CSV table of C-alpha atoms in Angstrom, one decimal:
chain,number,residue,atom,x,y,z
T,284,MET,CA,19.8,-7.6,-4.8
T,285,LYS,CA,23.1,-9.4,-4.2
T,286,LYS,CA,24.1,-12.9,-4.1
T,287,LEU,CA,25.3,-14.0,-0.6
T,288,LYS,CA,29.1,-13.5,-1.1
T,289,LEU,CA,30.3,-14.8,2.2
T,290,PHE,CA,30.3,-18.7,2.4
T,291,LEU,CA,27.8,-19.8,5.0
T,292,TRP,CA,30.2,-22.1,6.7
T,293,ILE,CA,32.2,-18.9,7.8
T,294,TRP,CA,29.1,-17.4,9.4
T,295,LEU,CA,27.9,-20.6,11.0
T,296,THR,CA,31.5,-21.3,12.4
T,297,ALA,CA,31.4,-17.9,14.0
T,298,LEU,CA,28.0,-18.5,15.4
T,299,SER,CA,29.3,-21.7,17.1
T,300,SER,CA,31.5,-19.6,19.2
T,301,PHE,CA,28.8,-17.1,20.1
T,302,GLY,CA,29.2,-15.8,23.7
T,303,GLN,CA,32.8,-16.6,23.6
T,304,THR,CA,34.1,-14.1,20.9
T,305,GLU,CA,32.3,-11.1,19.8
T,306,VAL,CA,31.3,-11.4,16.2
T,307,VAL,CA,31.0,-8.1,14.2
T,308,LYS,CA,29.0,-8.2,11.1
T,309,LYS,CA,26.8,-5.7,9.1
T,310,ASP,CA,23.8,-7.8,8.7
T,311,THR,CA,22.4,-10.7,10.8
T,312,LEU,CA,20.8,-12.7,8.2
T,313,PHE,CA,20.6,-16.0,10.1
T,314,GLU,CA,21.5,-17.2,13.8
T,315,LYS,CA,22.1,-20.3,15.7
T,316,ALA,CA,18.8,-21.6,17.3
T,317,PRO,CA,18.2,-24.2,20.0
T,318,GLU,CA,18.3,-27.9,19.3
T,319,GLY,CA,20.9,-27.7,16.5
T,320,LEU,CA,18.7,-25.5,14.3
T,321,VAL,CA,19.4,-22.2,12.5
T,322,ARG,CA,17.0,-19.3,12.3
T,323,PHE,CA,16.8,-17.6,8.9
T,324,TYR,CA,15.5,-14.0,8.4
T,325,TYR,CA,13.5,-13.3,5.1
T,326,ASP,CA,11.4,-10.5,3.6
T,327,ASP,CA,8.0,-11.7,2.2
T,328,HIS,CA,9.6,-12.8,-1.2
T,329,TYR,CA,12.1,-14.9,0.6
T,330,TYR,CA,15.2,-12.9,0.1
T,331,LEU,CA,17.4,-12.8,3.2
T,332,VAL,CA,17.4,-9.6,5.2
T,333,ASP,CA,18.7,-8.3,8.4
T,334,LYS,CA,16.9,-9.4,11.4
T,335,ASP,CA,16.1,-5.8,12.3
T,336,CYS,CA,15.1,-4.7,8.9
T,337,GLN,CA,11.7,-3.2,8.5
T,338,PHE,CA,11.0,-5.5,5.6
T,339,LYS,CA,11.7,-8.7,7.5
T,340,SER,CA,8.4,-10.9,7.2
T,341,ILE,CA,9.4,-14.3,7.7
T,342,GLU,CA,11.6,-16.4,10.0
T,343,ARG,CA,12.5,-20.1,9.1
T,344,LEU,CA,13.8,-22.6,11.7
T,345,SER,CA,15.5,-25.5,10.0
T,346,GLN,CA,18.6,-27.8,10.1
T,347,PHE,CA,21.3,-26.7,7.7
T,348,ILE,CA,24.0,-28.6,6.1
T,349,VAL,CA,27.0,-26.2,5.8
T,350,ALA,CA,29.1,-28.3,3.5
T,351,LYS,CA,26.2,-28.7,1.0
T,352,ASN,CA,24.8,-25.1,1.5
T,353,ALA,CA,21.3,-26.8,1.9
T,354,PHE,CA,18.4,-27.1,4.2
T,355,HIS,CA,17.7,-30.5,5.6
T,356,GLY,CA,14.9,-32.1,7.6
T,357,GLU,CA,11.6,-30.7,8.6
T,358,PHE,CA,11.3,-26.9,8.7
T,359,LYS,CA,8.8,-24.3,9.7
T,360,ASP,CA,8.3,-20.7,8.5
T,361,PHE,CA,6.7,-18.1,10.9
T,362,ASN,CA,5.2,-14.6,10.1
T,363,ARG,CA,5.7,-11.5,12.1
T,364,ASN,CA,3.0,-12.6,14.6
T,365,GLY,CA,4.6,-16.0,15.1
T,366,THR,CA,2.0,-17.8,13.0
T,367,VAL,CA,3.2,-20.8,11.0
T,368,VAL,CA,2.9,-19.9,7.2
T,369,LEU,CA,4.8,-22.8,5.7
T,370,THR,CA,6.0,-26.3,6.6
T,371,GLY,CA,7.9,-29.0,4.6
T,372,TYR,CA,10.9,-31.3,4.3
T,373,TYR,CA,14.2,-31.2,2.7
T,374,ASN,CA,16.5,-34.2,2.1
T,375,GLU,CA,19.9,-32.4,1.8
T,376,GLY,CA,18.4,-29.5,-0.1
T,377,VAL,CA,15.9,-31.6,-2.2
T,378,LYS,CA,12.2,-31.0,-1.5
T,379,GLU,CA,10.5,-34.2,-0.6
T,380,GLY,CA,7.0,-35.2,0.7
T,381,ALA,CA,4.2,-32.7,1.8
T,382,PHE,CA,4.5,-29.0,1.8
T,383,LYS,CA,1.8,-26.8,3.4
T,384,ALA,CA,1.2,-23.1,3.3
T,385,TYR,CA,-1.2,-21.2,5.6
T,386,HIS,CA,-3.1,-18.0,5.4
T,387,PRO,CA,-2.4,-15.4,8.2
T,388,ASN,CA,-5.7,-16.7,9.8
T,389,GLY,CA,-4.1,-20.1,10.1
T,390,ALA,CA,-6.3,-21.7,7.5
T,391,LEU,CA,-4.7,-23.8,4.8
T,392,LYS,CA,-3.6,-21.8,1.8
T,393,TRP,CA,-2.1,-24.5,-0.3
T,394,GLU,CA,-0.8,-28.0,-0.2
T,395,ALA,CA,1.6,-30.0,-2.5
T,396,THR,CA,3.7,-33.0,-2.7
T,397,PHE,CA,7.1,-33.1,-4.0
T,398,LYS,CA,9.4,-36.1,-5.2
T,399,GLU,CA,13.0,-35.4,-5.9
T,400,ASN,CA,12.4,-31.6,-6.0
T,401,ARG,CA,9.5,-31.7,-8.4
T,402,PRO,CA,5.7,-31.3,-7.6
T,403,ILE,CA,3.7,-34.5,-8.3
T,404,GLY,CA,-0.1,-35.0,-8.3
T,405,ASP,CA,-2.4,-32.2,-7.4
T,406,TRP,CA,-1.3,-28.8,-6.0
T,407,LYS,CA,-4.3,-27.5,-4.2
T,408,TYR,CA,-5.1,-23.8,-3.4
T,409,TYR,CA,-7.7,-22.5,-0.9
T,410,TYR,CA,-9.3,-19.3,-0.1
T,411,PRO,CA,-8.9,-17.8,3.5
T,412,ASP,CA,-12.4,-19.2,4.5
T,413,GLY,CA,-11.2,-22.7,3.7
T,414,LYS,CA,-13.2,-23.0,0.4
T,415,PRO,CA,-11.4,-24.5,-2.6
T,416,MET,CA,-9.8,-22.1,-5.2
T,417,LEU,CA,-7.7,-23.8,-7.5
T,418,THR,CA,-6.2,-27.4,-8.5
T,419,VAL,CA,-3.2,-27.6,-10.7
T,420,ASN,CA,-2.1,-31.2,-11.7
T,421,PHE,CA,1.4,-32.2,-12.2
T,422,ASP,CA,1.0,-35.8,-13.3
T,423,ASN,CA,2.6,-35.1,-16.8
T,424,GLY,CA,5.4,-32.9,-15.7
T,425,GLY,CA,4.1,-29.4,-16.5
T,426,GLY,CA,1.2,-28.0,-14.6
T,427,THR,CA,-2.4,-28.2,-16.0
T,428,ILE,CA,-5.4,-26.5,-14.4
T,429,SER,CA,-7.9,-29.2,-13.3
T,430,ASP,CA,-10.5,-27.1,-11.3
T,431,TYR,CA,-11.1,-23.6,-10.5
T,432,TRP,CA,-13.7,-21.8,-8.2
T,433,ASP,CA,-14.2,-18.1,-8.1
T,434,ARG,CA,-14.6,-15.9,-4.9
T,435,LEU,CA,-18.4,-16.6,-5.0
T,436,GLY,CA,-17.9,-20.4,-4.8
T,437,ARG,CA,-19.0,-21.1,-8.3
T,438,GLN,CA,-16.8,-23.7,-10.1
T,439,ARG,CA,-15.7,-22.2,-13.4
T,440,VAL,CA,-13.3,-24.9,-14.5
T,441,VAL,CA,-14.2,-28.5,-14.2
T,442,ALA,CA,-11.9,-31.4,-15.1
T,443,GLY,CA,-9.7,-29.1,-17.2
T,444,GLU,CA,-12.5,-27.3,-19.1
T,445,GLY,CA,-14.1,-24.0,-18.6
T,446,ASN,CA,-13.6,-20.3,-18.1
T,447,TYR,CA,-10.8,-18.8,-16.1
T,448,GLU,CA,-10.5,-15.3,-14.6
T,449,PHE,CA,-7.8,-14.9,-11.9
T,450,LYS,CA,-6.2,-11.7,-10.3
T,451,MET,CA,-2.6,-11.9,-9.0
T,452,PRO,CA,-0.2,-9.3,-7.4
T,453,PHE,CA,2.8,-8.1,-9.3
T,454,GLU,CA,5.6,-9.4,-7.1
T,455,PHE,CA,8.1,-6.6,-7.8
T,456,TYR,CA,8.3,-3.3,-9.5
T,457,ASN,CA,6.6,-2.9,-12.9
T,458,GLU,CA,6.8,-0.1,-15.4
T,459,TYR,CA,3.1,0.6,-15.3
T,460,GLY,CA,2.5,1.4,-11.7
T,461,PHE,CA,-0.3,-1.2,-11.2
T,462,PRO,CA,-0.2,-3.6,-8.2
T,463,PHE,CA,-2.3,-6.3,-9.9
T,464,PHE,CA,-2.9,-8.1,-13.1
T,465,GLU,CA,-5.7,-10.3,-14.1
T,466,ARG,CA,-5.6,-13.1,-16.6
T,467,LYS,CA,-8.8,-14.2,-18.4
T,468,GLY,CA,-9.6,-16.9,-21.0
T,469,LYS,CA,-10.8,-20.3,-21.8
T,470,ILE,CA,-9.2,-23.5,-20.4
T,471,LYS,CA,-9.2,-26.8,-22.5
T,472,ASN,CA,-7.6,-29.9,-21.4
T,473,GLY,CA,-6.1,-27.9,-18.5
T,474,LEU,CA,-4.3,-25.5,-20.7
T,475,PRO,CA,-5.1,-21.9,-22.0
T,476,SER,CA,-7.0,-22.0,-25.4
T,477,GLY,CA,-8.0,-19.4,-28.0
T,478,TYR,CA,-8.3,-15.7,-27.1
T,479,TRP,CA,-6.9,-14.5,-23.7
T,480,THR,CA,-6.5,-11.0,-22.1
T,481,THR,CA,-4.5,-9.5,-19.4
T,482,ASN,CA,-5.9,-6.5,-17.5
T,483,MET,CA,-3.9,-4.2,-15.2
T,484,VAL,CA,-5.9,-3.6,-12.0
T,485,ASP,CA,-5.4,-0.8,-9.5
T,486,ASP,CA,-6.1,-0.9,-5.7
T,487,LYS,CA,-9.7,0.2,-6.4
T,488,ASN,CA,-10.2,-2.6,-8.9
T,489,LYS,CA,-10.2,-0.4,-12.0
T,490,LYS,CA,-9.1,-2.4,-14.9
T,491,VAL,CA,-7.1,-1.4,-18.0
T,492,LEU,CA,-6.5,-3.8,-20.9
T,493,PHE,CA,-2.9,-4.7,-21.1
T,494,THR,CA,-2.4,-7.5,-23.4
T,495,GLU,CA,-4.2,-9.7,-26.1
T,496,GLU,CA,-3.1,-13.3,-26.8
T,497,VAL,CA,-4.0,-16.3,-28.9
T,498,TYR,CA,-3.2,-19.9,-27.9
T,499,ASP,CA,-3.3,-23.1,-29.9
T,500,LYS,CA,-4.9,-26.4,-29.1
T,501,ASN,CA,-1.7,-27.4,-27.2
T,502,GLY,CA,-1.7,-24.4,-25.0
T,503,VAL,CA,1.2,-22.7,-26.9
T,504,LEU,CA,1.1,-18.9,-27.4
T,505,THR,CA,1.0,-18.2,-31.1
T,506,GLU,CA,0.2,-14.4,-30.9
T,507,GLY,CA,0.8,-11.9,-28.1
T,508,PHE,CA,0.6,-8.2,-28.2
T,509,ASN,CA,1.3,-5.6,-25.5
T,510,LEU,CA,-1.0,-2.6,-25.8
T,511,PHE,CA,0.9,-0.5,-23.5
T,512,GLN,CA,4.3,-0.9,-25.5
T,513,ASP,CA,2.6,-1.3,-28.8
T,514,ARG,CA,4.6,-4.5,-29.6
T,515,GLY,CA,4.4,-8.2,-29.9
T,516,TYR,CA,5.9,-10.8,-27.5
T,517,ARG,CA,6.3,-14.6,-27.2
T,518,VAL,CA,6.6,-15.2,-23.4
T,519,PRO,CA,3.2,-14.7,-21.6
T,520,LEU,CA,2.5,-13.8,-17.9
T,521,THR,CA,1.7,-16.7,-15.7
T,522,ILE,CA,-1.8,-17.9,-15.2
T,523,ILE,CA,-1.2,-19.7,-11.8
T,524,PRO,CA,0.1,-18.3,-8.6
T,525,SER,CA,3.8,-18.1,-8.3
T,526,GLN,CA,5.6,-19.5,-5.2
T,527,SER,CA,8.5,-17.3,-3.9
T,528,PHE,CA,9.5,-19.8,-1.1
T,529,ILE,CA,11.7,-21.5,-3.6
T,530,ILE,CA,13.9,-18.2,-3.8
T,531,GLY,CA,14.8,-19.0,-0.2
T,532,GLU,CA,16.8,-22.0,-1.3
T,533,ARG,CA,19.2,-19.8,-3.3
T,534,MET,CA,20.4,-17.8,-0.3
T,535,LEU,CA,20.1,-14.3,-2.0
T,536,PHE,CA,19.9,-11.3,0.1
T,537,LYS,CA,18.7,-7.7,-0.2
T,538,GLN,CA,19.8,-4.5,1.4
T,539,CYS,CA,17.4,-2.9,4.0
T,540,ASN,CA,15.9,-0.3,1.6
T,541,PHE,CA,12.7,0.1,-0.3
T,542,ASP,CA,14.1,0.3,-3.8
T,543,ASP,CA,16.1,-3.0,-3.3
T,544,TYR,CA,13.1,-4.6,-1.5
T,545,SER,CA,10.6,-3.7,-4.3
T,546,GLY,CA,12.9,-5.0,-7.1
T,547,PHE,CA,13.3,-1.5,-8.6
T,548,ASN,CA,17.1,-1.7,-8.5
T,549,ALA,CA,17.1,-5.2,-10.1
T,550,TYR,CA,14.7,-3.9,-12.8
T,551,LEU,CA,16.8,-0.9,-13.5
T,552,SER,CA,19.9,-3.1,-13.9
T,553,ASP,CA,18.1,-5.4,-16.3
T,554,LYS,CA,16.7,-2.4,-18.3
T,555,LEU,CA,20.1,-1.0,-18.8
T,556,ASN,CA,21.8,-4.3,-19.5
T,557,GLY,CA,19.1,-5.2,-22.0
T,558,ALA,CA,19.5,-1.9,-23.9
T,559,PHE,CA,23.3,-2.2,-24.4
T,560,ALA,CA,24.3,-4.9,-26.7
T,561,ALA,CA,27.9,-6.3,-26.6
T,562,ASN,CA,30.4,-3.9,-28.4
T,563,PRO,CA,34.1,-5.1,-28.8
T,564,SER,CA,35.0,-1.3,-29.3
T,565,PHE,CA,34.7,-1.0,-25.6
T,566,GLN,CA,36.7,-3.4,-23.4
T,567,ASN,CA,37.9,-3.8,-19.8
T,568,MET,CA,36.4,-0.7,-18.4
T,569,GLU,CA,34.7,0.1,-15.2
T,570,GLU,CA,33.1,3.6,-14.7
T,571,GLU,CA,30.6,5.2,-12.4
T,572,PHE,CA,27.6,7.2,-13.3
T,573,ALA,CA,24.6,9.0,-11.7
T,574,TYR,CA,21.4,10.7,-12.7
T,575,ARG,CA,18.8,12.8,-11.0
T,576,VAL,CA,15.0,12.5,-11.3
T,577,SER,CA,12.4,15.0,-10.2
T,578,LEU,CA,9.4,12.9,-9.2
T,579,SER,CA,5.8,13.7,-8.8
T,580,ASN,CA,3.8,12.4,-5.7
T,581,GLU,CA,2.3,9.7,-8.2
T,582,GLY,CA,5.7,8.3,-9.2
T,583,ASP,CA,5.8,10.1,-12.6
T,584,PRO,CA,9.4,11.4,-13.7
T,585,GLU,CA,9.1,15.2,-14.5
T,586,MET,CA,12.8,15.9,-15.2
T,587,ILE,CA,15.7,13.6,-15.7
T,588,THR,CA,19.4,14.8,-15.8
T,589,LEU,CA,22.6,12.9,-16.0
T,590,SER,CA,24.4,14.4,-12.9
T,591,GLN,CA,27.5,12.2,-13.3
T,592,PRO,CA,28.2,11.2,-16.9
T,593,LEU,CA,30.3,8.2,-18.0
T,594,LYS,CA,33.8,9.1,-18.7
T,595,THR,CA,33.4,7.5,-22.1
T,596,THR,CA,31.3,10.3,-23.6
T,597,ALA,CA,30.3,8.2,-26.6
T,598,LEU,CA,28.1,6.1,-24.4
T,599,ASN,CA,26.3,8.9,-22.6
T,600,LYS,CA,23.7,9.6,-25.2
T,601,TYR,CA,22.6,5.9,-25.2
T,602,LEU,CA,22.5,6.1,-21.4
T,603,GLU,CA,20.2,9.2,-21.5
T,604,MET,CA,17.9,7.5,-24.0
T,605,VAL,CA,17.4,4.5,-21.7
T,606,ILE,CA,16.9,6.3,-18.4
T,607,LYS,CA,14.4,8.7,-20.1
T,608,ASP,CA,12.4,5.7,-21.1
T,609,ILE,CA,11.6,4.7,-17.6
T,610,PRO,CA,7.9,5.8,-17.2
T,611,TYR,CA,7.4,5.1,-13.5
T,612,TYR,CA,9.2,5.1,-10.1
T,613,PHE,CA,7.8,4.3,-6.7
T,614,PRO,CA,7.0,7.7,-5.1
T,615,SER,CA,8.7,8.7,-1.9
T,616,ILE,CA,6.6,8.5,1.3
T,617,ASP,CA,6.4,11.0,4.2
T,618,GLU,CA,6.2,10.2,8.0
T,619,GLN,CA,2.4,9.9,7.8
T,620,GLY,CA,2.8,7.3,5.0
T,621,GLN,CA,1.6,9.6,2.2
T,622,PRO,CA,3.2,9.7,-1.2
T,623,ILE,CA,5.1,13.0,-1.8
T,624,ALA,CA,7.0,14.7,-4.7
T,625,ASP,CA,10.7,14.2,-4.4
T,626,THR,CA,14.1,14.3,-6.2
T,627,LEU,CA,15.9,10.9,-6.4
T,628,THR,CA,19.6,10.3,-7.3
T,629,ILE,CA,20.4,6.9,-8.8
T,630,SER,CA,24.0,5.9,-9.1
T,631,GLY,CA,25.8,2.9,-10.2
T,632,LYS,CA,28.7,1.3,-12.1
T,633,LEU,CA,29.2,0.1,-15.7
T,634,SER,CA,31.6,-2.7,-16.1
T,635,ILE,CA,32.6,-3.8,-19.6
T,636,SER,CA,34.3,-7.2,-20.0
T,637,GLU,CA,37.2,-8.1,-22.5
T,638,ALA,CA,34.6,-9.3,-24.8
T,639,GLY,CA,32.8,-6.0,-24.7
T,640,VAL,CA,29.8,-7.2,-22.7
T,641,PHE,CA,28.1,-4.3,-20.7
T,642,ASN,CA,27.1,-4.9,-17.0
T,643,PHE,CA,25.4,-2.2,-15.1
T,644,ASN,CA,25.6,-3.0,-11.4
T,645,SER,CA,25.8,-1.8,-7.8
T,646,LEU,CA,22.8,0.5,-8.4
T,647,THR,CA,21.5,2.6,-5.4
T,648,VAL,CA,18.7,5.1,-5.0
T,649,GLU,CA,18.9,8.1,-2.7
T,650,ARG,CA,15.6,10.0,-1.9
T,651,GLU,CA,16.0,13.6,-0.6
T,652,LYS,CA,12.8,13.9,1.4
T,653,GLN,CA,11.8,10.4,2.4
T,654,PRO,CA,12.7,9.8,6.2
């Protein structure tokens, strides 16, 4: 993942002369559209991608204020089939009024109202068949769960009281290889209360207990324990659906490869940066490194070797410790879409500031067998 480095006004100025001067650029992330609009290209997590990228899932038509780097006026987002998936209104980059999202079948997915960029009142979610799913209230600032219906149509939470059991997808890479997680517990006064659990869920709906938590009467987590990592924590996973469309406001883009799209590269950078504390003994340095991973068809690392060590040899043993602690990689896929065993080469850079702060960046993944 990279933040958009070229100012949008440069791109849009170039677009204004389209047809007169050939514009050469590596990625087409947005283009001039009729009636003074701009067409933006996103993946399904609302990161900008090239218009021809296989991960492009959403196109947005909107006015855009170049000087403020902000959306303005009504906008519409479309999926690959040209179906509207989101509508709303920005006032110079500030969300105002009604926002509505739609399922692929055209049914209303959720609806919310914003005032000065913040949700107000009820944020209502619906199942694809149009039946109500969840209502989250924002009258007091933070969201509280008002009502919840399960997939059988049974109302499990009424006026902020009841039992909650909700399955959500992991948006990006996680170390455990599960595509979903399920949050389960009691709701009181719209907030989690008492004993809660999180299950990891595979694509066959097999569940494995992941975390155990205890919340006080104010909905504050007092105890949290990760059974996979055998350690406590203080920041729990969300209990309501997250909305990635907000990422689109930040103008972030990703390269067109699966490891960037899936969030693995970002995870790996965070993993390395989190493992190396600032150390004034190392200053003003920039070095490259690479390692190779033999991977099973299930994504399990079977052999890891540091193929290009850091020049500062004192750091290599720590680097090896961190990369050998990564338990899961996305497996490579063959032309038939089946997972295969493969060898991956992960390369990147380590920059160390004058204050001794470590920054692992520019990470890339090369897969030998994946087409």
